[in-house]
């Protein structure tokens, strides 16, 4: 399996002296110390070159009380401790030739303790738990997004093409933008495997190679930033909103995942049913058991549940299959080292660190408790009657954010995984989002009711 990509220049990423030398050689004038808040929004503190050494030493502080869900004002001082292996240089330069670098950081308190509200540290704790049990997780996301026109600097929902799945120019006018995104990602160390137009007009997908789960979470965050930045340079707006337009497919983030043990794929067993190991089946069982509980984490917006409806290729049923794409979990056909499971419910608005943490923890719980996922459902669940689904004991995901939060509050494992600090602040913020939504009177309601009542 591939390790973390080496920067294009070949400078060892973990060597502080090498980082400083590369920064000087490539005219890196500013360095972004990047992290995410609880809701997954990228934040950063940008410093000039004279402070690079302090940053490498983890001596840069910021006011944590200004960040959503972090700390109270009386305990605001926080330190940014960079992961030196994440050093990269953004491929675009300022008019004078100066460039901007970045490092992804973990957040620490002044006493040297890891901050319990840091999503990246949360994922690292679950990675450590998996390692104690002899496992290492690899993950590969398929993040979809839309490109829309901007009018007078304001994003619209007007698509810039009429392309469909795998279409080419002139129908797919996003081809050049996708190519520029791919070049930017590769300049930052990504291994891009494919880029293509998706099903809906204006919808696109760029797939990058799987990696260890922490690198994958970092890459998702970087990917979203690069896509938005390149789109803006073309006077387009890129959005990872799950369902921006009624009546067409939304954007998902199907997440492929596997466990390694001793360097070997733990999900493959040539003698097992469907050539899947008991570890794999129990892992699937854990995902299915906790899917309702972690749905609010992997699908965190009111809008997320406009995507999770029947008829638009998004999964709503808690089941698994070898090849059928209607259930929640699919096992792609590849076997051997390529054996993996694909969780189809997440969308690209999620906090990647928390989403991957709850997926991994749920799978580990399935292995520990030997949760039987039941037989695969190879019939199209979308065409089943309600009675058929009940006969097969196929449950459904929450239908809205409020129901998802109810399920989250009932799942002790997921609460334990994210920790009380993140759990409490996340639920509070999302309850407020839901209450704000249900108070709003939508155009649909006006059109439906104003003349009738």
Coordinates of C-alpha atoms in Angstrom, one line a residue:
X1 CA 0.0 0.0 0.0
X2 CA 1.3 3.5 -0.8
X3 CA 2.7 5.6 2.0
X4 CA 2.2 9.3 2.4
X5 CA 3.2 11.0 -0.9
X6 CA 6.6 12.6 -0.9
X7 CA 6.6 16.3 -2.0
X8 CA 7.4 16.7 -5.7
X9 CA 10.9 18.1 -5.0
X10 CA 11.8 15.0 -3.0
X11 CA 12.6 17.0 0.2
X12 CA 12.0 14.7 3.2
X13 CA 8.8 16.0 4.7
X14 CA 9.8 15.2 8.3
X15 CA 13.1 17.2 8.1
X16 CA 12.6 20.7 9.5
X17 CA 15.8 21.9 7.9
X18 CA 14.7 20.4 4.6
X19 CA 11.3 22.2 4.9
X20 CA 13.1 25.6 5.6
X21 CA 15.5 25.0 2.6
X22 CA 12.6 24.1 0.3
X23 CA 10.6 27.1 1.4
X24 CA 13.5 29.4 0.7
X25 CA 14.2 27.8 -2.7
X26 CA 10.6 28.0 -3.8
X27 CA 10.1 31.6 -2.5
X28 CA 7.5 30.6 0.1
X29 CA 6.8 33.9 1.8
X30 CA 3.9 32.8 3.9
X31 CA 2.9 29.6 5.7
X32 CA -0.6 28.6 6.5
X33 CA -1.0 26.6 9.7
X34 CA -4.2 24.8 8.9
X35 CA -6.7 23.0 11.1
X36 CA -10.4 22.4 11.2
X37 CA -13.2 23.3 13.6
X38 CA -15.7 20.8 14.9
X39 CA -18.0 21.4 11.9
X40 CA -15.2 20.6 9.5
X41 CA -14.5 24.2 8.3
X42 CA -10.9 24.8 7.4
X43 CA -9.3 27.5 9.6
X44 CA -5.7 28.8 9.5
X45 CA -3.2 31.1 11.0
X46 CA -0.9 32.6 8.3
X47 CA 2.6 33.6 9.3
X48 CA 5.5 35.3 7.4
X49 CA 8.8 33.6 6.7
X50 CA 10.6 35.1 9.7
X51 CA 8.3 32.9 12.0
X52 CA 8.7 29.6 10.1
X53 CA 11.1 28.2 12.6
X54 CA 8.7 29.0 15.5
X55 CA 6.0 27.3 13.6
X56 CA 8.1 24.1 13.1
X57 CA 8.8 24.2 16.9
X58 CA 5.0 24.3 17.6
X59 CA 5.3 27.7 19.2
X60 CA 2.5 29.5 17.4
X61 CA -0.6 30.4 19.5
X62 CA -4.1 31.4 18.5
X63 CA -7.3 32.4 20.3
X64 CA -9.4 29.3 20.5
X65 CA -12.4 31.2 21.9
X66 CA -13.0 32.7 18.5
X67 CA -13.5 29.2 16.8
X68 CA -16.9 27.5 16.8
X69 CA -17.2 25.0 19.6
X70 CA -13.7 25.3 20.9
X71 CA -13.3 26.9 24.3
X72 CA -14.5 29.7 26.5
X73 CA -12.9 33.0 26.5
X74 CA -11.2 32.5 29.9
X75 CA -9.3 29.5 28.5
X76 CA -8.7 30.7 25.0
X77 CA -4.9 30.2 24.4
X78 CA -4.2 27.3 22.1
X79 CA -1.0 26.0 20.4
X80 CA -0.8 24.8 16.8
X81 CA 1.5 21.8 16.6
X82 CA 2.2 21.1 12.9
X83 CA 2.5 17.7 11.4
X84 CA 5.7 18.2 9.4
X85 CA 4.9 15.5 7.0
X86 CA 2.0 17.6 5.7
X87 CA 4.2 20.4 4.4
X88 CA 3.2 21.4 0.9
X89 CA 3.4 24.4 -1.3
X90 CA 0.3 25.7 -3.1
X91 CA 1.0 25.7 -6.9
X92 CA -0.2 29.2 -7.5
X93 CA 2.1 32.2 -7.0
X94 CA 1.5 35.9 -6.2
X95 CA 2.4 38.6 -8.8
X96 CA 5.9 39.0 -7.3
X97 CA 6.5 35.2 -7.5
X98 CA 6.0 34.6 -3.8
X99 CA 4.3 31.4 -2.8
X100 CA 2.3 30.2 0.1
X101 CA 3.0 26.9 1.9
X102 CA 0.9 25.0 4.4
X103 CA 1.1 22.5 7.2
X104 CA -1.8 20.7 8.9
X105 CA -1.8 21.1 12.6
X106 CA -3.1 19.4 15.8
X107 CA -4.3 21.6 18.6
X108 CA -2.8 21.6 22.0
X109 CA -3.5 23.3 25.3
X110 CA -0.7 25.4 26.9
X111 CA 0.0 22.5 29.4
X112 CA 1.0 20.3 26.5
X113 CA -2.1 18.2 26.5
X114 CA -3.9 17.4 23.2
X115 CA -7.1 19.5 23.0
X116 CA -10.1 17.3 23.3
X117 CA -12.0 19.4 20.8
X118 CA -9.5 18.8 18.0
X119 CA -11.1 16.6 15.3
X120 CA -7.7 15.5 13.9
X121 CA -6.6 14.3 17.4
X122 CA -10.0 12.5 17.7
X123 CA -9.2 10.5 14.6
X124 CA -5.7 9.8 15.8
X125 CA -7.1 8.3 19.0
X126 CA -9.2 5.8 17.1
X127 CA -6.2 5.0 14.8
X128 CA -4.2 4.2 18.0
X129 CA -7.1 2.0 19.2
X130 CA -7.1 0.1 15.9
X131 CA -3.3 -0.3 16.2
X132 CA -3.6 -1.8 19.6
X133 CA -5.9 -4.4 18.0
X134 CA -3.4 -5.1 15.2
X135 CA -5.2 -3.1 12.5
X136 CA -4.3 -0.2 10.2
X137 CA -7.1 1.4 8.1
X138 CA -6.8 2.5 4.5
X139 CA -9.5 4.7 3.0
X140 CA -10.3 6.1 -0.4
X141 CA -13.1 8.7 -0.9
X142 CA -15.1 9.6 -4.0
X143 CA -16.0 13.2 -3.4
X144 CA -18.5 14.8 -5.8
X145 CA -19.1 18.5 -6.3
X146 CA -20.9 21.0 -8.5
X147 CA -19.5 23.8 -10.5
X148 CA -21.9 26.8 -10.8
X149 CA -21.8 30.2 -12.5
X150 CA -21.1 33.3 -10.5
X151 CA -23.0 36.6 -11.2
X152 CA -21.5 39.8 -10.0
X153 CA -19.3 37.8 -7.6
X154 CA -22.3 36.0 -6.1
X155 CA -22.7 32.2 -6.5
X156 CA -25.8 30.9 -8.4
X157 CA -27.2 27.5 -9.0
X158 CA -26.8 28.0 -12.8
X159 CA -24.8 25.1 -14.3
X160 CA -22.1 26.0 -16.8
X161 CA -22.6 22.8 -18.9
X162 CA -25.3 20.3 -19.9
X163 CA -23.0 17.2 -19.6
X164 CA -23.9 13.9 -18.0
X165 CA -22.0 10.9 -16.8
X166 CA -18.6 10.6 -18.5
X167 CA -19.5 13.2 -21.2
X168 CA -16.8 15.0 -23.1
X169 CA -16.5 18.5 -24.5
X170 CA -18.2 20.5 -26.0
X171 CA -21.0 19.2 -23.7
X172 CA -18.7 19.0 -20.7
X173 CA -17.3 22.5 -20.4
X174 CA -15.8 21.7 -17.0
X175 CA -13.0 19.6 -18.6
X176 CA -10.4 22.4 -18.4
X177 CA -11.3 23.2 -14.9
X178 CA -11.0 19.6 -13.8
X179 CA -7.6 19.3 -15.5
X180 CA -6.3 22.4 -13.7
X181 CA -7.6 21.0 -10.4
X182 CA -5.8 17.7 -11.1
X183 CA -2.6 19.5 -11.9
X184 CA -2.8 21.5 -8.7
X185 CA -3.5 18.4 -6.6
X186 CA -0.6 16.5 -8.1
X187 CA 1.7 19.4 -7.5
X188 CA 0.7 19.0 -3.8
X189 CA 1.6 15.3 -3.7
X190 CA -1.8 13.7 -4.6
X191 CA -2.0 10.6 -6.7
X192 CA -5.1 11.3 -8.8
X193 CA -6.6 8.2 -10.4
X194 CA -9.5 9.6 -12.3
X195 CA -11.5 12.8 -13.1
X196 CA -14.8 12.8 -14.9
X197 CA -18.2 14.4 -15.3
X198 CA -20.9 13.0 -13.0
X199 CA -24.5 12.2 -13.7
X200 CA -26.0 15.7 -13.1
X201 CA -25.3 18.8 -15.2
X202 CA -22.4 20.7 -13.6
X203 CA -21.5 17.8 -11.4
X204 CA -18.0 16.4 -11.3
X205 CA -15.9 13.8 -9.5
X206 CA -12.1 13.5 -9.0
X207 CA -10.8 10.4 -7.3
X208 CA -7.4 10.2 -5.6
X209 CA -5.7 7.1 -4.4
X210 CA -6.5 5.5 -1.1
X211 CA -4.1 5.9 1.7
X212 CA -3.8 5.5 5.5
X213 CA -6.9 7.0 7.1
X214 CA -5.2 10.1 8.6
X215 CA -3.6 11.0 5.3
X216 CA -7.0 10.5 3.6
X217 CA -8.7 12.8 6.0
X218 CA -6.0 15.5 5.5
X219 CA -6.4 15.0 1.7
X220 CA -10.1 15.4 1.8
X221 CA -9.7 18.8 3.5
X222 CA -7.0 19.9 1.1
X223 CA -9.0 18.6 -1.9
X224 CA -12.0 20.8 -1.0
X225 CA -9.8 23.9 -0.6
X226 CA -8.0 23.3 -3.9
X227 CA -11.3 22.7 -5.9
X228 CA -12.9 25.9 -4.6
X229 CA -9.7 27.9 -5.2
X230 CA -9.3 26.7 -8.8
X231 CA -13.0 27.2 -9.6
X232 CA -12.8 30.8 -8.3
X233 CA -9.9 31.5 -10.6
X234 CA -12.3 30.5 -13.5
X235 CA -15.0 32.7 -12.0
X236 CA -17.0 29.6 -11.0
X237 CA -18.3 28.5 -7.7
X238 CA -17.5 25.0 -6.5
X239 CA -19.8 23.6 -3.9
X240 CA -19.8 20.4 -1.9
X241 CA -23.4 21.0 -0.7
X242 CA -25.1 17.6 -0.8
X243 CA -28.2 18.6 -2.8
X244 CA -28.0 22.1 -4.3
X245 CA -30.8 21.5 -7.0
X246 CA -34.2 19.8 -6.7
X247 CA -34.9 17.0 -9.0
X248 CA -31.3 15.8 -9.9
X249 CA -28.7 13.7 -8.1
X250 CA -26.9 15.1 -5.1
X251 CA -23.2 14.9 -4.3
X252 CA -22.0 12.0 -2.2
X253 CA -18.6 10.9 -0.8
X254 CA -18.6 7.2 -1.1
X255 CA -15.8 6.0 1.2
X256 CA -13.9 2.8 0.4
X257 CA -12.2 1.3 3.4
X258 CA -10.2 -1.8 4.4
X259 CA -8.1 -3.0 7.3
X260 CA -4.5 -4.2 7.1
X261 CA -2.9 -6.5 9.6
X262 CA 0.8 -7.4 9.4
X263 CA 0.8 -5.7 6.0
X264 CA -1.9 -8.0 4.6
X265 CA -5.5 -7.2 3.7
X266 CA -7.6 -8.5 6.6
X267 CA -10.8 -8.4 4.6
X268 CA -9.8 -11.1 2.1
X269 CA -10.2 -14.8 2.7
X270 CA -10.1 -17.0 -0.4
X271 CA -11.9 -19.7 1.5
X272 CA -14.5 -17.5 3.1
X273 CA -18.1 -16.8 1.9
X274 CA -17.9 -14.5 -1.1
X275 CA -14.1 -14.6 -0.5
X276 CA -14.6 -12.3 2.5
X277 CA -13.0 -12.9 5.9
X278 CA -15.0 -13.0 9.1
X279 CA -13.2 -9.8 10.0
X280 CA -14.7 -8.1 6.9
X281 CA -18.2 -9.4 7.6
X282 CA -18.0 -8.3 11.3
X283 CA -16.7 -4.9 10.2
X284 CA -19.7 -4.5 7.8
X285 CA -21.9 -5.6 10.7
X286 CA -20.5 -2.8 12.9
X287 CA -21.1 -0.2 10.1
X288 CA -24.7 -1.3 9.8
X289 CA -25.3 -1.4 13.5
X290 CA -24.1 2.1 14.1
X291 CA -25.1 3.7 10.8
X292 CA -28.1 5.5 12.3
X293 CA -26.0 6.6 15.2
X294 CA -23.2 8.2 13.1
X295 CA -25.4 9.5 10.3
X296 CA -25.4 13.0 11.8
X297 CA -21.6 13.0 11.6
X298 CA -21.3 11.7 8.1
X299 CA -24.3 13.6 6.8
X300 CA -24.3 16.7 9.0
X301 CA -26.5 19.3 7.2
X302 CA -30.2 19.8 7.0
X303 CA -29.6 19.6 3.2
X304 CA -27.9 16.2 3.6
X305 CA -31.2 14.5 4.0
X306 CA -32.6 16.0 0.7
X307 CA -30.0 13.8 -0.9
X308 CA -30.8 10.7 1.2
X309 CA -34.1 10.0 -0.5
X310 CA -35.2 7.2 -2.8
X311 CA -34.8 7.6 -6.5
X312 CA -31.5 9.5 -6.8
X313 CA -28.9 6.7 -6.3
X314 CA -28.3 7.7 -2.7
X315 CA -28.6 4.8 -0.1
X316 CA -31.4 5.0 2.4
X317 CA -31.6 1.4 3.4
X318 CA -29.4 -0.3 6.1
X319 CA -28.2 -3.4 4.3
X320 CA -25.2 -4.6 2.4
X321 CA -24.5 -6.2 -1.0
X322 CA -21.7 -7.6 -3.1
X323 CA -22.6 -5.7 -6.3
X324 CA -26.0 -3.9 -5.8
X325 CA -25.6 -0.2 -5.3
X326 CA -28.9 0.4 -3.5
X327 CA -27.9 -0.8 0.0
X328 CA -25.8 1.3 2.4
X329 CA -22.6 -0.9 2.1
X330 CA -21.3 -2.4 -1.1
X331 CA -18.4 -4.8 -1.5
X332 CA -16.7 -4.0 -4.9
X333 CA -15.8 -7.0 -7.0
X334 CA -12.0 -6.8 -6.5
X335 CA -10.4 -9.4 -4.2
X336 CA -7.0 -10.1 -2.9
X337 CA -5.2 -6.9 -1.8
X338 CA -8.0 -4.9 -3.3
X339 CA -10.8 -6.3 -1.1
X340 CA -12.6 -3.5 0.5
X341 CA -16.1 -2.2 1.6
X342 CA -17.7 0.9 0.3
X343 CA -19.9 3.0 2.6
X344 CA -22.2 5.0 0.3
X345 CA -24.0 7.3 2.7
X346 CA -21.4 10.0 3.6
X347 CA -21.5 13.3 1.8
X348 CA -18.7 15.8 1.2
X349 CA -20.0 18.4 3.6
X350 CA -18.8 16.3 6.6
X351 CA -15.9 16.8 8.8
X352 CA -13.6 14.2 7.3
X353 CA -11.7 13.5 10.6
X354 CA -14.8 12.9 12.6
X355 CA -16.5 10.9 9.8
X356 CA -13.6 8.6 9.3
X357 CA -13.2 8.2 13.1
X358 CA -16.8 7.0 13.6
X359 CA -16.6 4.7 10.6
X360 CA -13.4 3.0 11.8
X361 CA -14.7 2.8 15.4
X362 CA -18.0 1.3 14.3
X363 CA -16.2 -1.3 12.2
X364 CA -13.9 -2.2 15.1
X365 CA -16.9 -2.6 17.4
X366 CA -18.4 -5.0 14.9
X367 CA -15.2 -7.0 14.9
X368 CA -15.0 -7.0 18.7
X369 CA -18.7 -8.0 19.2
X370 CA -18.7 -10.3 16.1
X371 CA -21.8 -8.5 14.7
X372 CA -23.3 -10.6 11.9
X373 CA -24.4 -8.4 9.0
X374 CA -26.8 -11.0 7.7
X375 CA -26.8 -12.2 4.1
X376 CA -26.2 -9.7 1.3
X377 CA -29.2 -8.2 -0.3
X378 CA -28.6 -8.5 -4.1
X379 CA -32.1 -7.4 -5.2
X380 CA -32.7 -3.7 -5.9
X381 CA -34.1 -2.4 -2.6
X382 CA -35.5 0.7 -4.3
X383 CA -38.1 -1.5 -6.1
X384 CA -39.0 -3.5 -2.9
X385 CA -42.3 -2.9 -1.2
X386 CA -42.3 -1.8 2.4
X387 CA -43.5 -5.2 3.4
X388 CA -40.6 -6.9 1.6
X389 CA -38.1 -4.6 3.3
X390 CA -39.6 -5.4 6.7
X391 CA -39.5 -9.1 6.0
X392 CA -35.8 -8.9 5.3
X393 CA -35.3 -6.7 8.4
X394 CA -34.0 -3.8 6.3
X395 CA -34.0 -0.7 8.4
X396 CA -33.8 2.9 7.1
X397 CA -31.5 5.8 7.8
X398 CA -33.0 8.9 9.6
X399 CA -35.1 11.0 7.3
X400 CA -33.9 14.4 8.6
X401 CA -31.2 16.0 10.7
X402 CA -33.4 16.0 13.8
X403 CA -34.0 12.3 13.7
X404 CA -30.2 11.8 13.0
X405 CA -29.4 13.8 16.1
X406 CA -31.8 11.7 18.1
X407 CA -30.0 8.6 17.0
X408 CA -26.6 10.1 17.7
X409 CA -27.6 10.9 21.3
X410 CA -28.7 7.2 21.8
X411 CA -25.4 5.7 20.5
X412 CA -23.0 5.5 23.4
X413 CA -20.2 4.2 21.2
X414 CA -20.3 7.2 18.8
X415 CA -20.4 9.6 21.7
X416 CA -17.4 7.9 23.3
X417 CA -15.6 8.0 20.0
X418 CA -15.9 11.8 19.5
X419 CA -15.7 12.6 23.2
X420 CA -18.0 14.7 25.3
X421 CA -16.5 18.1 24.2
X422 CA -17.1 17.5 20.5
X423 CA -20.3 15.6 21.1
X424 CA -21.9 18.4 23.2
X425 CA -20.8 21.3 20.9
X426 CA -21.7 19.4 17.7
X427 CA -25.2 18.5 18.9
X428 CA -25.8 22.0 20.2
X429 CA -24.8 23.6 16.9
X430 CA -26.8 21.1 14.8
X431 CA -29.9 21.4 17.0
X432 CA -29.7 25.2 16.5
X433 CA -29.4 24.6 12.7
X434 CA -32.5 22.4 12.7
X435 CA -34.6 24.9 14.7
X436 CA -33.6 27.7 12.4
X437 CA -34.6 25.6 9.4
X438 CA -38.1 24.6 10.8
X439 CA -38.9 28.2 11.6
X440 CA -38.2 29.2 8.0
X441 CA -41.1 29.4 5.5
X442 CA -40.0 28.0 2.2
X443 CA -41.2 28.9 -1.4
X444 CA -42.5 25.3 -1.6
X445 CA -44.9 26.0 1.3
X446 CA -46.0 29.3 -0.1
X447 CA -46.7 27.7 -3.5
X448 CA -48.5 24.8 -2.0
X449 CA -50.6 26.4 0.7
X450 CA -51.1 30.2 0.1
X451 CA -53.9 29.8 -2.4
X452 CA -55.4 26.7 -1.0
X453 CA -56.0 27.7 2.6

